[in-house]
Every structure is written in C-alpha cells, then in structure tokens.
mmCIF file of C-alpha atoms and ligand atoms in Angstrom:
data_model
loop_
_atom_site.group_PDB
_atom_site.id
_atom_site.type_symbol
_atom_site.label_atom_id
_atom_site.label_comp_id
_atom_site.label_asym_id
_atom_site.label_seq_id
_atom_site.Cartn_x
_atom_site.Cartn_y
_atom_site.Cartn_z
ATOM 1 C CA UNK A 1 66.434 98.036 120.225
ATOM 2 C CA UNK A 2 68.886 99.652 119.242
ATOM 3 C CA UNK A 3 67.770 98.940 115.854
ATOM 4 C CA UNK A 4 65.767 101.514 114.329
ATOM 5 C CA UNK A 5 61.999 99.385 112.741
ATOM 6 C CA UNK A 6 63.017 100.651 109.365
ATOM 7 C CA UNK A 7 66.471 99.261 109.279
ATOM 8 C CA UNK A 8 65.753 96.186 111.462
ATOM 9 C CA UNK A 9 65.651 94.008 107.858
ATOM 10 C CA UNK A 10 68.562 95.454 106.508
ATOM 11 C CA UNK A 11 70.458 94.859 109.765
ATOM 12 C CA UNK A 12 69.538 91.503 109.546
ATOM 13 C CA UNK A 13 70.889 91.473 106.244
ATOM 14 C CA UNK A 14 74.064 93.071 107.623
ATOM 15 C CA UNK A 15 74.592 90.706 111.028
ATOM 16 C CA UNK A 16 74.494 87.357 108.241
ATOM 17 C CA UNK A 17 76.114 89.342 105.016
ATOM 18 C CA UNK A 18 79.542 89.656 108.594
ATOM 19 C CA UNK A 19 78.761 85.913 109.696
ATOM 20 C CA UNK A 20 79.136 84.670 106.431
ATOM 21 C CA UNK A 21 81.984 86.359 105.348
ATOM 22 C CA UNK A 22 85.760 86.814 106.435
ATOM 23 C CA UNK A 23 87.882 89.245 105.603
ATOM 24 C CA UNK A 24 87.524 92.955 104.431
ATOM 25 C CA UNK A 25 84.445 94.089 106.128
ATOM 26 C CA UNK A 26 84.664 97.719 104.445
ATOM 27 C CA UNK A 27 83.245 96.899 101.954
ATOM 28 C CA UNK A 28 79.728 95.890 103.303
ATOM 29 C CA UNK A 29 76.725 98.169 102.769
ATOM 30 C CA UNK A 30 75.170 98.924 106.545
ATOM 31 C CA UNK A 31 72.556 100.769 107.090
ATOM 32 C CA UNK A 32 71.997 103.954 108.257
ATOM 33 C CA UNK A 33 72.122 103.482 111.523
ATOM 34 C CA UNK A 34 75.004 102.311 112.042
ATOM 35 C CA UNK A 35 77.381 104.254 110.090
ATOM 36 C CA UNK A 36 79.991 107.083 111.145
ATOM 37 C CA UNK A 37 80.512 109.893 109.627
ATOM 38 C CA UNK A 38 84.655 109.646 111.161
ATOM 39 C CA UNK A 39 87.428 108.206 108.298
ATOM 40 C CA UNK A 40 89.224 105.608 109.816
ATOM 41 C CA UNK A 41 92.347 107.959 108.327
ATOM 42 C CA UNK A 42 91.233 109.948 111.980
ATOM 43 C CA UNK A 43 91.908 106.980 114.112
ATOM 44 C CA UNK A 44 94.932 106.958 114.509
ATOM 45 C CA UNK A 45 95.000 110.906 116.449
ATOM 46 C CA UNK A 46 93.500 108.243 119.068
ATOM 47 C CA UNK A 47 97.857 107.156 120.140
ATOM 48 C CA UNK A 48 98.449 111.898 120.626
ATOM 49 C CA UNK A 49 95.628 112.148 122.843
ATOM 50 C CA UNK A 50 97.569 111.699 126.110
ATOM 51 C CA UNK A 51 100.477 114.354 125.033
ATOM 52 C CA UNK A 52 101.410 114.258 128.362
ATOM 53 C CA UNK A 53 102.255 110.946 129.234
ATOM 54 C CA UNK A 54 103.845 110.929 126.159
ATOM 55 C CA UNK A 55 106.019 113.792 126.000
ATOM 56 C CA UNK A 56 107.128 111.695 129.815
ATOM 57 C CA UNK A 57 109.171 108.612 128.408
ATOM 58 C CA UNK A 58 111.302 111.119 126.961
ATOM 59 C CA UNK A 59 112.225 112.390 130.826
ATOM 60 C CA UNK A 60 112.453 108.784 131.883
ATOM 61 C CA UNK A 61 116.056 108.818 134.036
ATOM 62 C CA UNK A 62 116.460 105.024 132.854
ATOM 63 C CA UNK A 63 116.157 102.198 130.659
ATOM 64 C CA UNK A 64 113.471 101.145 133.045
ATOM 65 C CA UNK A 65 111.878 103.672 134.251
ATOM 66 C CA UNK A 66 111.193 104.767 130.424
ATOM 67 C CA UNK A 67 110.211 100.940 129.916
ATOM 68 C CA UNK A 68 107.305 101.930 132.419
ATOM 69 C CA UNK A 69 106.550 105.168 130.729
ATOM 70 C CA UNK A 70 106.338 103.994 127.512
ATOM 71 C CA UNK A 71 104.005 101.373 129.251
ATOM 72 C CA UNK A 72 101.945 103.536 131.031
ATOM 73 C CA UNK A 73 101.413 105.717 128.225
ATOM 74 C CA UNK A 74 100.476 103.093 125.761
ATOM 75 C CA UNK A 75 97.904 101.286 128.665
ATOM 76 C CA UNK A 76 96.152 105.148 128.917
ATOM 77 C CA UNK A 77 95.818 105.716 125.209
ATOM 78 C CA UNK A 78 92.816 102.318 124.633
ATOM 79 C CA UNK A 79 90.242 104.010 126.783
ATOM 80 C CA UNK A 80 90.392 106.581 123.169
ATOM 81 C CA UNK A 81 90.890 104.315 120.686
ATOM 82 C CA UNK A 82 88.462 101.686 122.074
ATOM 83 C CA UNK A 83 85.307 103.586 123.615
ATOM 84 C CA UNK A 84 85.069 106.827 122.115
ATOM 85 C CA UNK A 85 82.023 106.258 119.768
ATOM 86 C CA UNK A 86 80.359 104.755 121.874
ATOM 87 C CA UNK A 87 81.266 107.552 124.420
ATOM 88 C CA UNK A 88 80.225 110.050 121.497
ATOM 89 C CA UNK A 89 77.869 108.145 119.251
ATOM 90 C CA UNK A 90 76.303 105.603 121.604
ATOM 91 C CA UNK A 91 77.581 102.444 120.562
ATOM 92 C CA UNK A 92 80.628 101.136 118.278
ATOM 93 C CA UNK A 93 79.862 102.739 114.307
ATOM 94 C CA UNK A 94 80.859 101.348 111.270
ATOM 95 C CA UNK A 95 84.143 104.656 110.080
ATOM 96 C CA UNK A 96 84.198 105.806 106.595
ATOM 97 C CA UNK A 97 86.107 103.563 104.403
ATOM 98 C CA UNK A 98 89.603 106.051 103.546
ATOM 99 C CA UNK A 99 89.671 106.781 100.013
ATOM 100 C CA UNK A 100 93.764 105.895 98.442
ATOM 101 C CA UNK A 101 95.583 108.627 99.255
ATOM 102 C CA UNK A 102 92.957 109.967 101.944
ATOM 103 C CA UNK A 103 95.196 112.247 104.033
ATOM 104 C CA UNK A 104 94.883 113.618 108.151
ATOM 105 C CA UNK A 105 96.540 115.793 109.631
ATOM 106 C CA UNK A 106 96.832 117.494 113.078
ATOM 107 C CA UNK A 107 98.363 119.278 116.040
ATOM 108 C CA UNK A 108 98.225 119.241 120.176
ATOM 109 C CA UNK A 109 99.833 122.680 120.842
ATOM 110 C CA UNK A 110 102.445 122.750 123.367
ATOM 111 C CA UNK A 111 99.967 123.701 126.628
ATOM 112 C CA UNK A 112 102.550 122.626 129.463
ATOM 113 C CA UNK A 113 106.150 122.687 128.449
ATOM 114 C CA UNK A 114 106.055 119.758 127.293
ATOM 115 C CA UNK A 115 105.973 120.604 122.875
ATOM 116 C CA UNK A 116 104.022 120.623 120.259
ATOM 117 C CA UNK A 117 102.830 117.147 119.206
ATOM 118 C CA UNK A 118 102.343 117.045 115.254
ATOM 119 C CA UNK A 119 100.841 114.103 113.128
ATOM 120 C CA UNK A 120 100.187 112.769 109.240
ATOM 121 C CA UNK A 121 97.909 110.275 108.507
ATOM 122 C CA UNK A 122 97.710 108.296 105.364
ATOM 123 C CA UNK A 123 96.006 106.402 103.876
ATOM 124 C CA UNK A 124 98.764 103.560 102.330
ATOM 125 C CA UNK A 125 95.893 101.333 100.619
ATOM 126 C CA UNK A 126 92.305 100.529 99.486
ATOM 127 C CA UNK A 127 91.748 96.976 99.459
ATOM 128 C CA UNK A 128 92.338 96.285 101.612
ATOM 129 C CA UNK A 129 92.423 99.489 103.834
ATOM 130 C CA UNK A 130 95.518 100.303 105.925
ATOM 131 C CA UNK A 131 96.264 103.639 107.554
ATOM 132 C CA UNK A 132 100.157 104.467 108.026
ATOM 133 C CA UNK A 133 100.563 107.221 111.010
ATOM 134 C CA UNK A 134 103.828 108.964 112.076
ATOM 135 C CA UNK A 135 103.191 111.301 115.687
ATOM 136 C CA UNK A 136 106.006 113.562 116.575
ATOM 137 C CA UNK A 137 107.059 115.796 119.670
ATOM 138 C CA UNK A 138 110.298 117.090 117.941
ATOM 139 C CA UNK A 139 111.609 119.061 121.020
ATOM 140 C CA UNK A 140 111.596 114.894 122.686
ATOM 141 C CA UNK A 141 113.197 113.483 120.205
ATOM 142 C CA UNK A 142 109.822 111.479 120.076
ATOM 143 C CA UNK A 143 108.150 109.740 116.994
ATOM 144 C CA UNK A 144 105.540 107.478 116.987
ATOM 145 C CA UNK A 145 105.034 105.450 113.371
ATOM 146 C CA UNK A 146 102.747 102.871 112.059
ATOM 147 C CA UNK A 147 100.470 101.045 109.935
ATOM 148 C CA UNK A 148 97.363 99.733 110.857
ATOM 149 C CA UNK A 149 95.430 97.454 108.637
ATOM 150 C CA UNK A 150 92.708 94.131 110.197
ATOM 151 C CA UNK A 151 91.588 90.720 109.783
ATOM 152 C CA UNK A 152 87.702 90.116 110.288
ATOM 153 C CA UNK A 153 86.211 87.165 111.118
ATOM 154 C CA UNK A 154 83.601 86.319 112.924
ATOM 155 C CA UNK A 155 82.588 83.446 115.581
ATOM 156 C CA UNK A 156 79.970 83.221 118.577
ATOM 157 C CA UNK A 157 77.806 85.776 117.616
ATOM 158 C CA UNK A 158 81.125 88.908 117.818
ATOM 159 C CA UNK A 159 83.288 90.144 115.526
ATOM 160 C CA UNK A 160 86.740 88.986 115.671
ATOM 161 C CA UNK A 161 89.137 91.401 114.903
ATOM 162 C CA UNK A 162 92.867 91.060 114.400
ATOM 163 C CA UNK A 163 95.223 94.012 114.575
ATOM 164 C CA UNK A 164 97.569 93.735 111.708
ATOM 165 C CA UNK A 165 100.611 95.482 112.093
ATOM 166 C CA UNK A 166 102.203 97.536 114.785
ATOM 167 C CA UNK A 167 103.835 101.019 116.215
ATOM 168 C CA UNK A 168 107.631 101.433 115.889
ATOM 169 C CA UNK A 169 108.777 104.273 118.996
ATOM 170 C CA UNK A 170 111.967 105.929 118.369
ATOM 171 C CA UNK A 171 113.909 108.133 121.454
ATOM 172 C CA UNK A 172 116.443 110.147 120.309
ATOM 173 C CA UNK A 173 118.149 110.556 123.244
ATOM 174 C CA UNK A 174 120.815 113.917 124.658
ATOM 175 C CA UNK A 175 123.760 111.724 124.188
ATOM 176 C CA UNK A 176 122.713 111.352 120.726
ATOM 177 C CA UNK A 177 121.636 107.329 121.286
ATOM 178 C CA UNK A 178 118.228 105.884 119.934
ATOM 179 C CA UNK A 179 116.014 103.603 121.573
ATOM 180 C CA UNK A 180 113.143 101.339 119.937
ATOM 181 C CA UNK A 181 110.202 100.234 121.153
ATOM 182 C CA UNK A 182 108.153 97.913 119.084
ATOM 183 C CA UNK A 183 104.195 98.041 120.602
ATOM 184 C CA UNK A 184 101.720 95.121 118.665
ATOM 185 C CA UNK A 185 98.310 95.524 118.635
ATOM 186 C CA UNK A 186 95.516 94.073 121.015
ATOM 187 C CA UNK A 187 92.941 91.954 119.285
ATOM 188 C CA UNK A 188 89.315 93.058 119.123
ATOM 189 C CA UNK A 189 85.714 91.177 119.745
ATOM 190 C CA UNK A 190 82.985 93.706 119.096
ATOM 191 C CA UNK A 191 79.936 92.266 120.856
ATOM 192 C CA UNK A 192 75.902 93.453 121.175
ATOM 193 C CA UNK A 193 75.973 92.665 117.126
ATOM 194 C CA UNK A 194 73.109 91.403 116.898
ATOM 195 C CA UNK A 195 71.139 93.911 119.135
ATOM 196 C CA UNK A 196 72.539 96.458 116.757
ATOM 197 C CA UNK A 197 74.580 97.935 119.643
ATOM 198 C CA UNK A 198 78.338 97.268 119.219
ATOM 199 C CA UNK A 199 80.798 97.539 121.809
ATOM 200 C CA UNK A 200 84.291 96.268 121.849
ATOM 201 C CA UNK A 201 86.529 94.363 124.522
ATOM 202 C CA UNK A 202 90.410 93.502 123.928
ATOM 203 C CA UNK A 203 91.563 90.133 124.169
ATOM 204 C CA UNK A 204 94.647 87.481 124.332
ATOM 205 C CA UNK A 205 97.683 89.795 124.798
ATOM 206 C CA UNK A 206 100.179 92.528 123.491
ATOM 207 C CA UNK A 207 103.692 93.299 124.410
ATOM 208 C CA UNK A 208 105.747 96.175 124.170
ATOM 209 C CA UNK A 209 109.911 95.705 122.832
ATOM 210 C CA UNK A 210 112.582 98.018 123.729
ATOM 211 C CA UNK A 211 116.158 97.763 122.303
ATOM 212 C CA UNK A 212 117.108 97.512 125.769
ATOM 213 C CA UNK A 213 116.032 94.464 126.212
ATOM 214 C CA UNK A 214 112.772 95.351 128.896
ATOM 215 C CA UNK A 215 109.790 93.706 127.217
ATOM 216 C CA UNK A 216 105.795 94.236 128.767
ATOM 217 C CA UNK A 217 103.284 92.079 128.105
ATOM 218 C CA UNK A 218 100.221 93.370 128.180
ATOM 219 C CA UNK A 219 97.054 90.594 128.834
ATOM 220 C CA UNK A 220 93.598 91.877 128.047
ATOM 221 C CA UNK A 221 90.907 90.329 130.029
ATOM 222 C CA UNK A 222 86.872 91.477 130.052
ATOM 223 C CA UNK A 223 83.917 90.322 132.843
ATOM 224 C CA UNK A 224 85.003 86.935 135.195
ATOM 225 C CA UNK A 225 89.005 87.535 135.229
ATOM 226 C CA UNK A 226 91.024 89.408 137.034
ATOM 227 C CA UNK A 227 89.174 91.645 138.572
ATOM 228 C CA UNK A 228 85.427 90.156 137.369
ATOM 229 C CA UNK A 229 85.401 93.843 135.955
ATOM 230 C CA UNK A 230 85.250 94.723 132.103
ATOM 231 C CA UNK A 231 87.849 96.421 130.480
ATOM 232 C CA UNK A 232 90.632 94.408 132.636
ATOM 233 C CA UNK A 233 94.437 94.433 132.129
ATOM 234 C CA UNK A 234 97.548 92.948 133.195
ATOM 235 C CA UNK A 235 100.864 94.619 132.729
ATOM 236 C CA UNK A 236 104.214 93.186 133.505
ATOM 237 C CA UNK A 237 107.557 94.554 132.531
ATOM 238 C CA UNK A 238 110.426 92.377 132.208
ATOM 239 C CA UNK A 239 113.731 93.016 132.821
ATOM 240 C CA UNK A 240 116.207 92.544 129.099
ATOM 241 C CA UNK A 241 115.900 88.454 129.418
ATOM 242 C CA UNK A 242 119.150 87.015 128.408
ATOM 243 C CA UNK A 243 118.464 85.541 124.481
ATOM 244 C CA UNK A 244 115.147 86.925 124.193
ATOM 245 C CA UNK A 245 114.058 89.291 121.362
ATOM 246 C CA UNK A 246 110.762 90.169 120.680
ATOM 247 C CA UNK A 247 109.406 90.442 117.254
ATOM 248 C CA UNK A 248 106.577 91.690 116.115
ATOM 249 C CA UNK A 249 104.607 88.501 115.381
ATOM 250 C CA UNK A 250 106.373 86.843 118.150
ATOM 251 C CA UNK A 251 104.444 83.916 119.348
ATOM 252 C CA UNK A 252 101.974 85.192 123.145
ATOM 253 C CA UNK A 253 103.635 81.355 123.537
ATOM 254 C CA UNK A 254 107.231 82.591 123.604
ATOM 255 C CA UNK A 255 107.328 85.699 125.430
ATOM 256 C CA UNK A 256 108.331 86.110 129.489
ATOM 257 C CA UNK A 257 105.889 84.152 130.782
ATOM 258 C CA UNK A 258 105.538 83.948 134.499
ATOM 259 C CA UNK A 259 105.061 86.661 136.269
ATOM 260 C CA UNK A 260 107.622 85.677 138.754
ATOM 261 C CA UNK A 261 110.029 86.962 136.859
ATOM 262 C CA UNK A 262 108.184 90.000 136.106
ATOM 263 C CA UNK A 263 109.764 93.821 137.406
ATOM 264 C CA UNK A 264 106.492 95.069 137.444
ATOM 265 C CA UNK A 265 103.123 93.724 137.716
ATOM 266 C CA UNK A 266 100.283 96.270 136.644
ATOM 267 C CA UNK A 267 96.146 95.786 137.146
ATOM 268 C CA UNK A 268 92.949 97.278 136.093
ATOM 269 C CA UNK A 269 91.159 98.941 133.617
ATOM 270 C CA UNK A 270 91.900 100.188 130.895
ATOM 271 C CA UNK A 271 88.893 102.992 130.688
ATOM 272 C CA UNK A 272 89.089 103.800 134.654
ATOM 273 C CA UNK A 273 92.602 103.159 136.908
ATOM 274 C CA UNK A 274 95.563 100.917 137.684
ATOM 275 C CA UNK A 275 97.803 99.595 140.253
ATOM 276 C CA UNK A 276 101.315 98.348 140.347
ATOM 277 C CA UNK A 277 101.572 94.923 143.012
ATOM 278 C CA UNK A 278 102.746 97.449 145.714
ATOM 279 C CA UNK A 279 100.400 99.391 145.951
ATOM 280 C CA UNK A 280 101.452 102.433 143.794
ATOM 281 C CA UNK A 281 99.011 104.104 141.427
ATOM 282 C CA UNK A 282 99.766 103.398 137.646
ATOM 283 C CA UNK A 283 97.043 105.056 135.121
ATOM 284 C CA UNK A 284 94.501 106.751 135.538
ATOM 285 C CA UNK A 285 91.746 108.105 132.544
ATOM 286 C CA UNK A 286 88.951 109.292 134.294
ATOM 287 C CA UNK A 287 90.955 112.787 133.059
ATOM 288 C CA UNK A 288 89.399 114.307 130.197
ATOM 289 C CA UNK A 289 91.679 113.258 126.545
ATOM 290 C CA UNK A 290 93.386 116.085 124.696
ATOM 291 C CA UNK A 291 91.576 115.706 121.297
ATOM 292 C CA UNK A 292 93.485 116.844 117.874
ATOM 293 C CA UNK A 293 93.402 119.920 116.643
ATOM 294 C CA UNK A 294 92.735 120.403 112.598
ATOM 295 C CA UNK A 295 92.454 122.993 110.424
ATOM 296 C CA UNK A 296 89.235 124.560 109.267
ATOM 297 C CA UNK A 297 87.797 122.103 106.344
ATOM 298 C CA UNK A 298 87.418 126.045 104.064
ATOM 299 C CA UNK A 299 91.378 125.350 103.343
ATOM 300 C CA UNK A 300 92.023 122.093 103.596
ATOM 301 C CA UNK A 301 93.082 120.277 100.457
ATOM 302 C CA UNK A 302 90.842 118.483 98.368
ATOM 303 C CA UNK A 303 92.063 114.879 100.234
ATOM 304 C CA UNK A 304 92.101 115.982 102.870
ATOM 305 C CA UNK A 305 89.562 113.813 105.593
ATOM 306 C CA UNK A 306 87.677 115.540 107.024
ATOM 307 C CA UNK A 307 87.263 117.794 103.502
ATOM 308 C CA UNK A 308 86.552 114.811 101.060
ATOM 309 C CA UNK A 309 83.821 113.397 103.301
ATOM 310 C CA UNK A 310 81.818 116.408 104.765
ATOM 311 C CA UNK A 311 79.189 115.972 102.525
ATOM 312 C CA UNK A 312 78.779 112.534 103.570
ATOM 313 C CA UNK A 313 79.350 113.671 107.348
ATOM 314 C CA UNK A 314 76.775 116.277 106.797
ATOM 315 C CA UNK A 315 73.780 113.705 105.519
ATOM 316 C CA UNK A 316 74.337 110.910 108.201
ATOM 317 C CA UNK A 317 74.664 113.412 110.968
ATOM 318 C CA UNK A 318 71.631 115.256 110.300
ATOM 319 C CA UNK A 319 69.879 112.156 108.984
ATOM 320 C CA UNK A 320 69.497 113.018 105.595
ATOM 321 C CA UNK A 321 70.813 109.490 104.113
ATOM 322 C CA UNK A 322 70.186 110.021 100.295
ATOM 323 C CA UNK A 323 72.924 112.847 100.505
ATOM 324 C CA UNK A 324 74.845 110.806 102.394
ATOM 325 C CA UNK A 325 74.669 107.511 99.887
ATOM 326 C CA UNK A 326 74.208 109.984 96.547
ATOM 327 C CA UNK A 327 77.784 111.656 97.542
ATOM 328 C CA UNK A 328 78.979 108.164 98.992
ATOM 329 C CA UNK A 329 78.993 106.913 95.451
ATOM 330 C CA UNK A 330 80.316 110.339 93.812
ATOM 331 C CA UNK A 331 83.934 109.675 95.636
ATOM 332 C CA UNK A 332 83.766 105.903 94.901
ATOM 333 C CA UNK A 333 83.675 106.242 91.517
ATOM 334 C CA UNK A 334 85.786 109.235 91.581
ATOM 335 C CA UNK A 335 88.260 106.870 92.967
ATOM 336 C CA UNK A 336 87.428 103.399 90.644
ATOM 337 C CA UNK A 337 88.026 106.356 87.243
ATOM 338 C CA UNK A 338 91.602 107.144 88.922
ATOM 339 C CA UNK A 339 92.310 103.737 89.318
ATOM 340 C CA UNK A 340 91.423 102.956 85.404
ATOM 341 C CA UNK A 341 92.958 106.129 84.385
ATOM 342 C CA UNK A 342 96.389 105.119 86.117
ATOM 343 C CA UNK A 343 96.204 101.397 84.998
ATOM 344 C CA UNK A 344 95.971 103.149 80.928
ATOM 345 C CA UNK A 345 98.886 105.231 81.545
ATOM 346 C CA UNK A 346 100.661 102.615 83.490
ATOM 347 C CA UNK A 347 101.925 105.491 85.987
ATOM 348 C CA UNK A 348 100.233 103.691 90.096
ATOM 349 C CA UNK A 349 99.480 105.918 92.502
ATOM 350 C CA UNK A 350 102.305 108.102 94.291
ATOM 351 C CA UNK A 351 102.028 107.954 98.243
ATOM 352 C CA UNK A 352 102.765 111.470 99.410
ATOM 353 C CA UNK A 353 104.571 111.154 102.997
ATOM 354 C CA UNK A 354 105.061 107.182 103.274
ATOM 355 C CA UNK A 355 107.663 104.669 100.976
ATOM 356 C CA UNK A 356 106.619 101.378 101.263
ATOM 357 C CA UNK A 357 108.684 98.557 101.841
ATOM 358 C CA UNK A 358 108.342 95.040 100.896
ATOM 359 C CA UNK A 359 109.063 92.654 104.394
ATOM 360 C CA UNK A 360 112.145 91.665 104.166
ATOM 361 C CA UNK A 361 112.158 88.179 106.590
ATOM 362 C CA UNK A 362 116.314 88.373 106.639
ATOM 363 C CA UNK A 363 116.047 91.427 109.295
ATOM 364 C CA UNK A 364 115.398 91.701 112.536
ATOM 365 C CA UNK A 365 112.332 92.031 113.952
ATOM 366 C CA UNK A 366 110.893 90.406 110.366
ATOM 367 C CA UNK A 367 108.169 92.634 109.423
ATOM 368 C CA UNK A 368 105.004 92.757 107.338
ATOM 369 C CA UNK A 369 105.146 95.562 104.952
ATOM 370 C CA UNK A 370 106.657 98.742 106.678
ATOM 371 C CA UNK A 371 105.647 101.634 105.771
ATOM 372 C CA UNK A 372 107.805 104.637 106.455
ATOM 373 C CA UNK A 373 107.820 108.034 107.051
ATOM 374 C CA UNK A 374 109.288 110.246 104.695
ATOM 375 C CA UNK A 375 108.335 113.687 105.722
ATOM 376 C CA UNK A 376 106.377 116.376 103.424
ATOM 377 C CA UNK A 377 108.949 116.765 100.208
ATOM 378 C CA UNK A 378 105.973 115.357 97.989
ATOM 379 C CA UNK A 379 103.542 117.905 99.243
ATOM 380 C CA UNK A 380 105.553 121.015 97.562
HETATM 381 C C1 HCR B 401 87.170 97.096 113.395
HETATM 382 C C2 HCR B 401 86.793 97.851 112.821
HETATM 383 C C3 HCR B 401 87.920 99.185 111.832
HETATM 384 C C4 HCR B 401 89.181 99.604 113.107
HETATM 385 C C5 HCR B 401 89.109 100.217 114.705
HETATM 386 C C6 HCR B 401 90.301 99.711 115.267
HETATM 387 C C7 HCR B 401 91.095 98.856 114.898
HETATM 388 C C8 HCR B 401 91.778 101.481 113.838
HETATM 389 C C9 HCR B 401 92.894 101.780 114.635
HETATM 390 C C10 HCR B 401 92.576 102.340 115.759
HETATM 391 O O1 HCR B 401 93.722 102.513 116.085
HETATM 392 C C11 HCR B 401 91.568 101.512 116.739
HETATM 393 C C12 HCR B 401 90.790 100.988 116.677
HETATM 394 C C13 HCR B 401 89.534 101.690 116.905
HETATM 395 C C14 HCR B 401 88.225 100.694 116.078
HETATM 396 O O2 HCR B 401 87.326 100.007 117.472
HETATM 397 C C15 HCR B 401 88.302 99.643 114.907
HETATM 398 C C16 HCR B 401 87.296 100.188 113.996
HETATM 399 C C17 HCR B 401 85.559 99.244 115.339
HETATM 400 C C18 HCR B 401 84.389 98.529 114.120
HETATM 401 C C19 HCR B 401 85.184 98.841 112.640
HETATM 402 C C20 HCR B 401 84.843 97.340 111.870
HETATM 403 C C21 HCR B 401 85.776 97.737 110.392
HETATM 404 C C22 HCR B 401 83.579 97.599 111.725
HETATM 405 C C23 HCR B 401 82.473 96.583 111.627
HETATM 406 C C24 HCR B 401 80.840 97.180 111.730
HETATM 407 C C25 HCR B 401 80.031 96.975 112.548
HETATM 408 C C26 HCR B 401 80.730 98.155 114.260
HETATM 409 C C27 HCR B 401 78.738 96.586 112.649
#
C-alpha cells in the first residue's frame, strides 16, 4: 500500500480521528508521508493558471458569450485546483496550515498580449482557516476576489468537504458599465483514505450567476454517471429567467433545472475535454497550466508563505521530519505568543490587504462574511 510500514499505526490513528470528528481537520496531526510542503495560502493561484482563458472573458462581444467564456475558464481551472497534488506528489496531501496574516504574492507575465495577471493572498483567519485572495488583469478590467474555508465530515470511508465562501468576478467594460459573476464552489469527496492514497472527486453542483441574468449550473459526477468517467461534469447555461436571482447560498433545488430551458449544455470531464451538445468543443485542459511566478525567497518578507515555511518544507521534501516538526512547532509557538501579546495589549491583529465585513442578511445576494480587497496601502 501507500502507507510506509513505519507509519501504519499513526495513519490508522489519524483516520480514526478524522472519522470521529467533523469540523476543522487542519488541527489534526498527520503522519509525515501525507504532508505536503505547500501552504494552503498558495492554493488560490490555481485560479490564475489559465490566463489566456481569463483574459478572453473581457473580449466576449455579448453578455451571452461572456457567460460562456466565464464558464469555460472556471471549468478549466478545476483540474489544477483538484488534481495537482496527485500529479505532483502521488496523492492528495495535507497542506501546511497557514498562520494568521500569512501572505502569498505572485504574478503571471503578459505573454500573448492578453495582459499581466497579479495575485494577492492573505490568511485572514487561523481557526477556522480562511484564505482571502485577489486576482487581477488590469488591462482587461478583470478582478476575481474571494475567500475560502472548509467544513469537513466523514461518511462511508470518505472525507466530505463542503466549501464555504465563494468568488466574485467583476468585469469593467469599456463603456464604463460593470458586470459581476457570483461563483460558488463544488463539494469535494476525498476517497482512498484507508489505503493512504487520497484523491478528490467533485460532487453536487456549483453555479455562476451573473448580474446580466445569465446563470450557469455545473453538475459534477464521478464514475458511472453521465459519461461513465471519473471527474465528469455537465454545465448548463441559462438565459435570464424572469424573477430568478441566484445567490451564494442558493438552494441547488431552486436553481434552473430542466435542461430544455438551457441555451447551451456542455458535457465532458474537467481533467480532459468537453463538448457542447452541438458537438462544438468547449473545454480542453490537456495542455499545460501556466504556473504563478513568485519572488525569490531571499527577497520575501518573513510573513510570506514560502519564506515562513522554508525550513518545514525543506524537512518534508528531504524526508527530515524531525527538522520539519521542530520548525513547525517554532512557527506555532510564535503564533500563540503573538495572540497572547495582542490580547494583553488589547490590540488585535490587523489584516493587511483585506477588510472583514460581517454578513449582511439585507444585501443581495445575502452573503456569509466578506473579505474585501483594500489594496497595498497597509504595506507601506
Ligand atoms: C480539503 C483540503 C483543504 C482545502 C483544499 C481546497 C478546497 C482549497 C481551495 C482551493 O481552491 C481548492 C482546494 C483543493 C484541495 O483539494 C483541498 C484540500 C484537499 C485536502 C485538504 C484537507 C484539509 C486535508 C485532508 C487530509 C487528507 C488528505 C489526509
């Protein structure tokens, strides 16, 4: 199996702990073989790894075409988001648990004249872990903002992850008008736990609701459904329907359903290709992702993710788990001390790039808490 024999009992213990517990998995101590040397603050960069498809949204000539392009771009990011650790590390792994205020900056240079893309990520909560991000293509008037948290539970041998939070894409049109797209996130099912080789399947549905009234509903299925293949999806794009407003918390049952009213339906896999019902190709992620570029560790601030976790990551990568756990404890102890000092001084930690806004049930769409990007002002 995938579990090294020396770590078998600690794996069993870990799995039992997951099974008897639901909520915040980040706290549980896992055996070394399942640890990833990458912090969760790096994960929002997966949103940016199809820069050409992202930029192309802005060039869509009509509302309908832009809705299709947002849907195409979104689906094309899923492979990076959910299969990268399997591809690079052999299975899904447990990411490093970011500290409060941990930062991750990056950019994608302009290659084909579609403009530079930049990324700012900040860990805005430690318990529970919440990560806020901001991705911008200035020359195209495109911004993607969002935050991420997870609720986990255990069912029939699998970890079920409900993603809390959503993303909002805004597009500033040359006319001065602005369009927004509310993007919700799929549910994850992590299988292969007993064997120590976890992998992700997506389930249920997510949607993309635009201020133009267009709505895309994306349904996720594993083996044995639509196409009989793992990682399958079916995306239905609906024209504006009278009286219908999709919100971040929209009940999936209340989303437009019968595909007869859908203007477009695409089917395929989010790790390969998909086609519209008409036979026209829709997505193709068999080509390479464009990875984010990050400043040299030496020039990074002490709070920047790769700098902060450098020694822990080195320990994990080289199999020196004593080093990894010693360095991890240092970071965690410093973290605890900082919170104590802040409490004593009555001066809570200040976020650097995001403002925390409590949920407002009156606003449309009604949201959970929001984290709104405030720029780099605080950095000076
Ligand atoms: C669930 C997960 C942490 C969260 C990760 C998220 C949902 C973060 C936002 C990204 O946009 C997409 C994403 C991809 C990851 O697949 C997902 C992680 C998978 C495992 C991890 C658990 C907290 C760790 C479980 C421990 C297992 C693997 C032993």
